[in-house]
CSV table of N, CA, C and O and ligand atoms in Angstrom, one decimal:
chain,number,residue,atom,x,y,z
N,189,MET,N,3.2,-88.7,-114.3
N,189,MET,CA,2.1,-87.8,-112.8
N,189,MET,C,1.4,-89.3,-112.5
N,189,MET,O,0.9,-89.7,-113.5
N,190,ARG,N,1.9,-89.4,-110.6
N,190,ARG,CA,0.7,-90.4,-110.4
N,190,ARG,C,-0.2,-90.2,-110.4
N,190,ARG,O,-0.8,-91.1,-110.9
N,191,PHE,N,-0.9,-89.2,-109.8
N,191,PHE,CA,-2.3,-88.9,-109.3
N,191,PHE,C,-2.9,-87.7,-110.6
N,191,PHE,O,-1.7,-87.5,-110.9
N,192,HIS,N,-4.0,-87.9,-110.5
N,192,HIS,CA,-4.8,-87.0,-111.0
N,192,HIS,C,-6.3,-85.9,-111.1
N,192,HIS,O,-6.9,-86.9,-110.4
N,193,ASP,N,-6.2,-84.7,-110.4
N,193,ASP,CA,-8.0,-84.4,-110.5
N,193,ASP,C,-9.4,-85.3,-111.7
N,193,ASP,O,-8.7,-84.8,-113.0
N,194,LEU,N,-9.8,-86.2,-111.2
N,194,LEU,CA,-10.7,-86.1,-112.1
N,194,LEU,C,-11.7,-85.3,-112.3
N,194,LEU,O,-12.7,-85.1,-113.2
N,195,ASP,N,-11.5,-84.3,-111.7
N,195,ASP,CA,-12.0,-82.8,-111.9
N,195,ASP,C,-11.2,-81.8,-112.4
N,195,ASP,O,-11.3,-80.9,-111.6
N,196,PRO,N,-11.0,-81.4,-113.8
N,196,PRO,CA,-9.9,-80.7,-113.6
N,196,PRO,C,-10.2,-79.6,-114.2
N,196,PRO,O,-9.2,-78.5,-114.0
N,197,ASP,N,-12.2,-79.1,-114.0
N,197,ASP,CA,-12.2,-77.7,-114.8
N,197,ASP,C,-12.6,-77.1,-112.9
N,197,ASP,O,-12.8,-76.1,-112.7
N,198,ARG,N,-11.9,-78.0,-111.8
N,198,ARG,CA,-12.2,-77.2,-110.4
N,198,ARG,C,-12.1,-76.4,-110.4
N,198,ARG,O,-10.6,-76.0,-110.5
N,199,PRO,N,-12.2,-75.0,-109.7
N,199,PRO,CA,-11.4,-73.8,-109.4
N,199,PRO,C,-10.1,-73.7,-108.5
N,199,PRO,O,-10.5,-75.0,-107.3
N,200,LEU,N,-9.0,-73.6,-108.2
N,200,LEU,CA,-7.8,-74.3,-107.9
N,200,LEU,C,-7.9,-72.8,-106.6
N,200,LEU,O,-8.6,-71.3,-107.0
N,201,VAL,N,-7.9,-73.3,-105.3
N,201,VAL,CA,-7.8,-71.9,-104.7
N,201,VAL,C,-6.2,-72.0,-103.6
N,201,VAL,O,-5.2,-73.3,-103.4
N,202,PRO,N,-5.7,-71.2,-103.4
N,202,PRO,CA,-4.2,-70.1,-102.7
N,202,PRO,C,-4.2,-71.1,-101.4
N,202,PRO,O,-5.3,-70.9,-100.1
N,203,VAL,N,-3.1,-72.3,-101.0
N,203,VAL,CA,-2.4,-72.5,-99.7
N,203,VAL,C,-1.3,-72.4,-99.3
N,203,VAL,O,-0.8,-72.2,-100.1
N,204,THR,N,-0.7,-72.6,-98.0
N,204,THR,CA,0.9,-72.6,-98.2
N,204,THR,C,0.8,-74.4,-97.1
N,204,THR,O,0.3,-74.3,-96.4
N,205,LEU,N,2.6,-74.4,-97.4
N,205,LEU,CA,2.7,-75.9,-97.3
N,205,LEU,C,4.2,-75.4,-97.0
N,205,LEU,O,4.7,-75.1,-97.5
N,206,ASP,N,4.3,-75.4,-95.7
N,206,ASP,CA,5.9,-75.3,-95.1
N,206,ASP,C,6.3,-74.1,-95.8
N,206,ASP,O,7.3,-74.0,-96.0
N,207,GLY,N,5.1,-73.3,-95.9
N,207,GLY,CA,5.7,-71.3,-96.5
N,207,GLY,C,5.8,-71.2,-97.9
N,207,GLY,O,5.6,-70.0,-97.6
N,208,GLN,N,5.5,-72.6,-98.5
N,208,GLN,CA,5.6,-72.3,-99.7
N,208,GLN,C,4.0,-72.5,-100.5
N,208,GLN,O,3.2,-72.5,-100.2
N,209,PRO,N,3.8,-71.6,-101.2
N,209,PRO,CA,2.6,-71.4,-101.9
N,209,PRO,C,2.2,-71.9,-102.6
N,209,PRO,O,2.9,-73.0,-103.8
N,210,VAL,N,0.9,-73.0,-102.7
N,210,VAL,CA,0.6,-74.2,-102.9
N,210,VAL,C,-0.9,-73.9,-103.6
N,210,VAL,O,-1.7,-73.3,-102.9
N,211,ASP,N,-1.5,-74.0,-105.3
N,211,ASP,CA,-2.8,-73.7,-105.1
N,211,ASP,C,-3.7,-75.0,-105.6
N,211,ASP,O,-2.6,-76.5,-106.1
N,212,LEU,N,-4.8,-75.9,-104.8
N,212,LEU,CA,-5.4,-77.0,-104.9
N,212,LEU,C,-6.7,-76.6,-105.0
N,212,LEU,O,-7.2,-75.3,-104.8
N,213,PRO,N,-7.4,-77.8,-105.8
N,213,PRO,CA,-8.5,-77.4,-106.3
N,213,PRO,C,-9.7,-77.1,-105.1
N,213,PRO,O,-9.5,-78.0,-103.2
N,214,ASP,N,-10.9,-76.8,-105.1
N,214,ASP,CA,-11.1,-76.2,-103.4
N,214,ASP,C,-12.2,-77.4,-103.7
N,214,ASP,O,-12.9,-77.3,-104.2
N,215,GLY,N,-12.2,-77.3,-102.7
N,215,GLY,CA,-13.3,-78.9,-102.0
N,215,GLY,C,-12.8,-80.5,-102.2
N,215,GLY,O,-13.5,-81.0,-101.2
N,216,ALA,N,-11.4,-79.6,-102.5
N,216,ALA,CA,-10.6,-81.3,-103.4
N,216,ALA,C,-10.6,-81.9,-101.1
N,216,ALA,O,-10.6,-81.3,-100.1
N,217,ASN,N,-10.3,-83.7,-101.5
N,217,ASN,CA,-10.1,-84.3,-100.4
N,217,ASN,C,-8.6,-83.8,-100.2
N,217,ASN,O,-8.1,-83.9,-101.0
N,218,LEU,N,-7.9,-83.2,-99.1
N,218,LEU,CA,-7.1,-82.9,-99.2
N,218,LEU,C,-5.7,-83.2,-99.0
N,218,LEU,O,-5.0,-83.5,-100.2
N,219,ALA,N,-5.8,-84.6,-98.5
N,219,ALA,CA,-4.3,-85.6,-99.0
N,219,ALA,C,-4.7,-86.1,-101.1
N,219,ALA,O,-3.7,-85.7,-101.3
N,220,ALA,N,-6.0,-86.0,-101.1
N,220,ALA,CA,-5.6,-86.8,-102.4
N,220,ALA,C,-5.2,-85.4,-103.0
N,220,ALA,O,-4.6,-85.9,-104.7
N,221,ALA,N,-5.9,-84.2,-102.7
N,221,ALA,CA,-5.1,-82.7,-104.2
N,221,ALA,C,-2.9,-82.6,-103.3
N,221,ALA,O,-2.9,-82.6,-104.5
N,222,LEU,N,-3.3,-83.0,-102.0
N,222,LEU,CA,-1.5,-82.9,-102.6
N,222,LEU,C,-0.8,-84.0,-102.8
N,222,LEU,O,0.0,-83.4,-103.7
N,223,LEU,N,-1.0,-85.2,-102.9
N,223,LEU,CA,-1.3,-86.2,-104.1
N,223,LEU,C,-0.8,-85.8,-105.3
N,223,LEU,O,0.0,-85.7,-106.4
N,224,GLY,N,-2.4,-84.8,-105.7
N,224,GLY,CA,-1.5,-84.4,-107.6
N,224,GLY,C,-1.0,-83.6,-107.9
N,224,GLY,O,-0.7,-83.6,-108.6
N,225,ALA,N,-0.6,-83.0,-106.3
N,225,ALA,CA,0.1,-81.8,-106.5
N,225,ALA,C,1.7,-82.7,-106.3
N,225,ALA,O,2.5,-81.9,-106.4
N,226,GLY,N,2.0,-83.7,-106.2
N,226,GLY,CA,3.2,-84.6,-106.4
N,226,GLY,C,3.8,-84.3,-104.9
N,226,GLY,O,4.7,-84.7,-104.9
N,227,ILE,N,2.6,-84.5,-104.3
N,227,ILE,CA,3.9,-84.4,-102.6
N,227,ILE,C,3.4,-85.4,-102.1
N,227,ILE,O,2.1,-85.9,-101.9
N,228,ASP,N,4.2,-85.8,-101.5
N,228,ASP,CA,3.6,-87.6,-101.4
N,228,ASP,C,4.6,-88.0,-100.1
N,228,ASP,O,4.2,-89.3,-99.9
N,229,ARG,N,5.1,-86.9,-99.0
N,229,ARG,CA,5.5,-87.2,-97.9
N,229,ARG,C,4.8,-86.0,-97.0
N,229,ARG,O,5.1,-84.4,-97.0
N,230,PHE,N,4.2,-87.0,-96.3
N,230,PHE,CA,3.5,-85.7,-95.3
N,230,PHE,C,4.2,-86.2,-93.9
N,230,PHE,O,4.0,-84.9,-93.5
N,231,ARG,N,4.9,-86.9,-93.6
N,231,ARG,CA,5.3,-86.8,-91.9
N,231,ARG,C,6.8,-88.1,-92.2
N,231,ARG,O,6.5,-88.8,-93.6
N,232,ALA,N,7.4,-88.2,-90.7
N,232,ALA,CA,8.4,-89.2,-91.0
N,232,ALA,C,7.7,-89.9,-89.5
N,232,ALA,O,7.3,-89.2,-88.5
N,233,THR,N,8.3,-91.7,-89.3
N,233,THR,CA,7.9,-92.3,-88.4
N,233,THR,C,8.8,-91.1,-87.0
N,233,THR,O,9.7,-91.0,-87.5
N,234,PRO,N,8.6,-91.1,-85.9
N,234,PRO,CA,9.2,-90.8,-84.5
N,234,PRO,C,10.8,-92.0,-84.4
N,234,PRO,O,11.3,-90.9,-83.9
N,235,VAL,N,10.7,-93.0,-84.8
N,235,VAL,CA,11.9,-93.7,-84.2
N,235,VAL,C,13.1,-93.4,-85.3
N,235,VAL,O,14.2,-93.2,-85.4
N,236,LEU,N,13.0,-94.0,-86.9
N,236,LEU,CA,13.4,-94.2,-87.8
N,236,LEU,C,13.7,-93.2,-89.0
N,236,LEU,O,14.2,-92.9,-89.5
N,237,GLY,N,12.2,-92.3,-88.8
N,237,GLY,CA,12.8,-91.6,-90.0
N,237,GLY,C,11.8,-91.9,-91.2
N,237,GLY,O,12.5,-90.8,-91.8
N,238,ALA,N,11.4,-92.6,-90.9
N,238,ALA,CA,10.8,-92.7,-92.7
N,238,ALA,C,10.0,-92.2,-93.1
N,238,ALA,O,9.0,-92.0,-92.4
N,239,PRO,N,9.9,-91.9,-94.2
N,239,PRO,CA,9.0,-91.3,-95.5
N,239,PRO,C,7.4,-91.5,-94.5
N,239,PRO,O,6.9,-93.6,-95.5
N,240,ARG,N,6.6,-91.2,-94.6
N,240,ARG,CA,5.2,-91.7,-94.6
N,240,ARG,C,4.2,-90.9,-95.9
N,240,ARG,O,4.5,-89.6,-95.8
N,241,GLY,N,3.1,-91.7,-96.3
N,241,GLY,CA,1.9,-90.5,-97.1
N,241,GLY,C,1.0,-91.4,-96.8
N,241,GLY,O,1.1,-92.3,-96.7
N,242,PRO,N,-0.4,-90.7,-97.6
N,242,PRO,CA,-2.1,-91.1,-97.5
N,242,PRO,C,-1.6,-92.6,-97.3
N,242,PRO,O,-0.6,-92.9,-99.5
N,243,PHE,N,-2.6,-93.9,-97.2
N,243,PHE,CA,-2.3,-95.0,-97.7
N,243,PHE,C,-3.9,-95.9,-97.9
N,243,PHE,O,-4.0,-96.2,-98.5
N,244,CYS,N,-4.6,-95.3,-96.6
N,244,CYS,CA,-6.1,-95.8,-96.6
N,244,CYS,C,-6.9,-94.7,-97.2
N,244,CYS,O,-8.1,-95.7,-97.9
N,245,MET,N,-6.4,-93.6,-96.8
N,245,MET,CA,-7.5,-92.7,-97.2
N,245,MET,C,-9.0,-92.4,-96.6
N,245,MET,O,-9.2,-92.6,-97.2
N,246,MET,N,-9.5,-93.2,-96.0
N,246,MET,CA,-10.8,-93.0,-94.8
N,246,MET,C,-10.7,-93.3,-93.2
N,246,MET,O,-11.0,-93.5,-92.6
N,247,GLY,N,-9.1,-92.5,-93.6
N,247,GLY,CA,-9.1,-92.3,-91.3
N,247,GLY,C,-8.6,-92.9,-90.7
N,247,GLY,O,-8.8,-93.3,-89.6
N,248,ALA,N,-7.9,-94.3,-91.1
N,248,ALA,CA,-7.5,-95.1,-90.1
N,248,ALA,C,-6.6,-95.7,-90.1
N,248,ALA,O,-5.8,-96.2,-88.9
N,249,CYS,N,-5.4,-95.4,-91.1
N,249,CYS,CA,-4.0,-95.6,-91.3
N,249,CYS,C,-2.6,-94.7,-90.0
N,249,CYS,O,-2.3,-94.4,-89.6
N,250,PHE,N,-3.1,-93.6,-90.3
N,250,PHE,CA,-2.8,-91.9,-90.1
N,250,PHE,C,-1.2,-91.4,-90.1
N,250,PHE,O,-0.8,-90.8,-90.2
N,251,ASP,N,-1.2,-92.4,-91.3
N,251,ASP,CA,-0.3,-91.9,-92.6
N,251,ASP,C,0.0,-90.8,-92.8
N,251,ASP,O,1.3,-89.9,-93.6
N,252,CYS,N,-0.7,-89.9,-93.0
N,252,CYS,CA,-0.9,-88.7,-93.2
N,252,CYS,C,-1.1,-87.9,-93.1
N,252,CYS,O,-1.9,-87.1,-93.2
N,253,LEU,N,-0.7,-87.5,-91.8
N,253,LEU,CA,-0.9,-86.8,-90.5
N,253,LEU,C,-0.2,-85.4,-91.3
N,253,LEU,O,0.8,-85.6,-91.3
N,254,ILE,N,-0.6,-84.2,-90.8
N,254,ILE,CA,-0.3,-83.1,-91.5
N,254,ILE,C,-1.1,-82.3,-90.1
N,254,ILE,O,-1.7,-82.1,-90.3
N,255,GLU,N,-0.6,-81.0,-90.3
N,255,GLU,CA,-0.6,-79.7,-89.1
N,255,GLU,C,-1.9,-79.4,-90.3
N,255,GLU,O,-1.1,-78.2,-91.7
N,256,VAL,N,-2.5,-78.7,-89.9
N,256,VAL,CA,-3.2,-77.4,-90.3
N,256,VAL,C,-4.2,-77.0,-90.1
N,256,VAL,O,-4.6,-77.0,-88.7
N,257,ASP,N,-3.6,-76.1,-89.9
N,257,ASP,CA,-3.9,-74.4,-89.5
N,257,ASP,C,-3.5,-74.5,-88.0
N,257,ASP,O,-4.1,-74.8,-87.1
N,258,GLY,N,-2.6,-74.9,-87.7
N,258,GLY,CA,-1.5,-75.5,-86.3
N,258,GLY,C,-2.2,-77.0,-85.5
N,258,GLY,O,-1.6,-77.0,-84.5
N,259,VAL,N,-3.2,-77.4,-85.3
N,259,VAL,CA,-3.5,-78.2,-85.6
N,259,VAL,C,-3.4,-79.5,-86.5
N,259,VAL,O,-3.5,-79.8,-88.0
N,260,THR,N,-3.3,-81.0,-85.6
N,260,THR,CA,-2.3,-82.3,-86.3
N,260,THR,C,-3.6,-82.9,-86.3
N,260,THR,O,-4.6,-83.0,-86.0
N,261,ARG,N,-4.0,-83.2,-87.7
N,261,ARG,CA,-5.0,-83.7,-87.8
N,261,ARG,C,-4.8,-84.7,-89.0
N,261,ARG,O,-3.3,-85.2,-90.1
N,262,GLN,N,-5.3,-85.8,-90.2
N,262,GLN,CA,-5.6,-86.6,-91.0
N,262,GLN,C,-6.4,-85.8,-92.0
N,262,GLN,O,-7.5,-85.5,-92.4
N,263,ALA,N,-4.6,-86.1,-93.1
N,263,ALA,CA,-5.6,-84.6,-94.6
N,263,ALA,C,-6.7,-85.6,-95.4
N,263,ALA,O,-7.2,-84.7,-95.9
N,264,CYS,N,-6.6,-87.2,-94.7
N,264,CYS,CA,-7.4,-87.2,-95.8
N,264,CYS,C,-9.1,-87.2,-95.2
N,264,CYS,O,-10.0,-87.9,-95.8
N,265,MET,N,-9.2,-86.7,-94.2
N,265,MET,CA,-10.6,-86.3,-93.4
N,265,MET,C,-10.9,-84.8,-93.7
N,265,MET,O,-11.3,-84.2,-93.0
N,266,VAL,N,-10.3,-83.9,-94.4
N,266,VAL,CA,-9.7,-82.6,-94.0
N,266,VAL,C,-10.5,-82.1,-95.6
N,266,VAL,O,-9.7,-82.8,-96.5
N,267,GLN,N,-11.0,-81.0,-95.8
N,267,GLN,CA,-11.4,-80.7,-97.8
N,267,GLN,C,-10.7,-78.8,-97.6
N,267,GLN,O,-10.1,-78.5,-96.8
N,268,VAL,N,-9.9,-79.1,-98.5
N,268,VAL,CA,-9.6,-78.4,-99.7
N,268,VAL,C,-10.4,-76.7,-99.6
N,268,VAL,O,-11.3,-76.8,-99.9
N,269,GLN,N,-9.2,-75.8,-98.5
N,269,GLN,CA,-10.8,-74.9,-98.8
N,269,GLN,C,-9.3,-73.3,-98.9
N,269,GLN,O,-8.1,-73.5,-98.4
N,270,ALA,N,-9.8,-72.2,-99.1
N,270,ALA,CA,-8.6,-71.2,-99.3
N,270,ALA,C,-8.0,-71.2,-98.1
N,270,ALA,O,-8.4,-70.8,-97.2
N,271,GLY,N,-6.7,-70.5,-98.2
N,271,GLY,CA,-6.1,-70.3,-97.1
N,271,GLY,C,-5.1,-70.6,-96.2
N,271,GLY,O,-5.6,-70.7,-94.7
N,272,LEU,N,-5.4,-72.3,-96.1
N,272,LEU,CA,-4.9,-72.8,-95.4
N,272,LEU,C,-3.4,-73.1,-95.0
N,272,LEU,O,-3.0,-72.9,-96.1
N,273,VAL,N,-3.3,-73.3,-94.1
N,273,VAL,CA,-1.5,-73.4,-93.2
N,273,VAL,C,-1.7,-74.6,-93.3
N,273,VAL,O,-1.3,-74.8,-92.0
N,274,LEU,N,-0.9,-75.3,-94.3
N,274,LEU,CA,-0.4,-76.4,-93.5
N,274,LEU,C,1.1,-76.6,-92.9
N,274,LEU,O,1.9,-75.8,-94.0
N,275,SER,N,1.7,-77.6,-92.8
N,275,SER,CA,3.4,-77.4,-92.3
N,275,SER,C,2.9,-79.3,-92.5
N,275,SER,O,2.9,-79.9,-91.6
N,276,ARG,N,4.2,-79.8,-92.2
N,276,ARG,CA,4.5,-81.0,-91.9
N,276,ARG,C,5.9,-80.5,-90.7
N,276,ARG,O,6.3,-79.9,-90.5
N,277,PRO,N,6.0,-82.2,-90.1
N,277,PRO,CA,7.2,-82.2,-89.1
N,277,PRO,C,8.1,-81.2,-89.6
N,277,PRO,O,9.1,-81.6,-90.9
N,278,ALA,N,9.5,-80.5,-88.2
N,278,ALA,CA,10.6,-80.0,-88.3
N,278,ALA,C,11.0,-81.5,-89.8
N,278,ALA,O,11.1,-82.5,-88.5
N,279,GLY,N,11.6,-81.0,-91.0
N,279,GLY,CA,13.3,-82.2,-90.8
N,279,GLY,C,12.3,-82.9,-92.2
N,279,GLY,O,13.4,-83.6,-92.9
N,280,GLN,N,11.2,-83.3,-92.0
N,280,GLN,CA,10.4,-83.4,-93.2
N,280,GLN,C,10.8,-82.8,-94.3
N,280,GLN,O,10.0,-81.8,-94.7
N,281,VAL,N,11.7,-84.0,-95.9
N,281,VAL,CA,11.6,-82.7,-96.9
N,281,VAL,C,10.6,-83.9,-98.0
N,281,VAL,O,11.2,-85.3,-98.1
N,282,GLY,N,9.8,-83.5,-98.1
N,282,GLY,CA,8.4,-83.7,-99.2
N,282,GLY,C,9.1,-83.4,-99.9
N,282,GLY,O,9.4,-82.3,-101.1
N,283,THR,N,8.4,-84.0,-101.6
N,283,THR,CA,8.7,-83.5,-103.0
N,283,THR,C,7.6,-82.6,-103.4
N,283,THR,O,6.4,-82.8,-102.7
V,421,FES,S1,-4.8,-91.9,-95.3
V,421,FES,FE1,-5.0,-93.4,-93.9
V,421,FES,S2,-5.3,-91.8,-92.0
V,421,FES,FE2,-5.4,-90.3,-94.3
């Protein structure tokens, strides 16, 4: 595993990603939590379809764009909450 939670005792809350249930650490940074869950492809580039995932983790690169409750947002700027509905652009297959 490339990433792990520094607070493994933090409770997990349910969210959905592309319609599939995923449990993430409550209150964690969403980009970091998804990376910790083994999900590292958040979107694809519009022209070539190259995979993109979090890079800067501070809101500068926009490589972590993901749809959160119907709104496209930077995952590194969002905290995990129970019930979030997350989706990646159609055709994006993540790990
Ligand atoms: S990782 Fe760069 S904006 Fe989120």
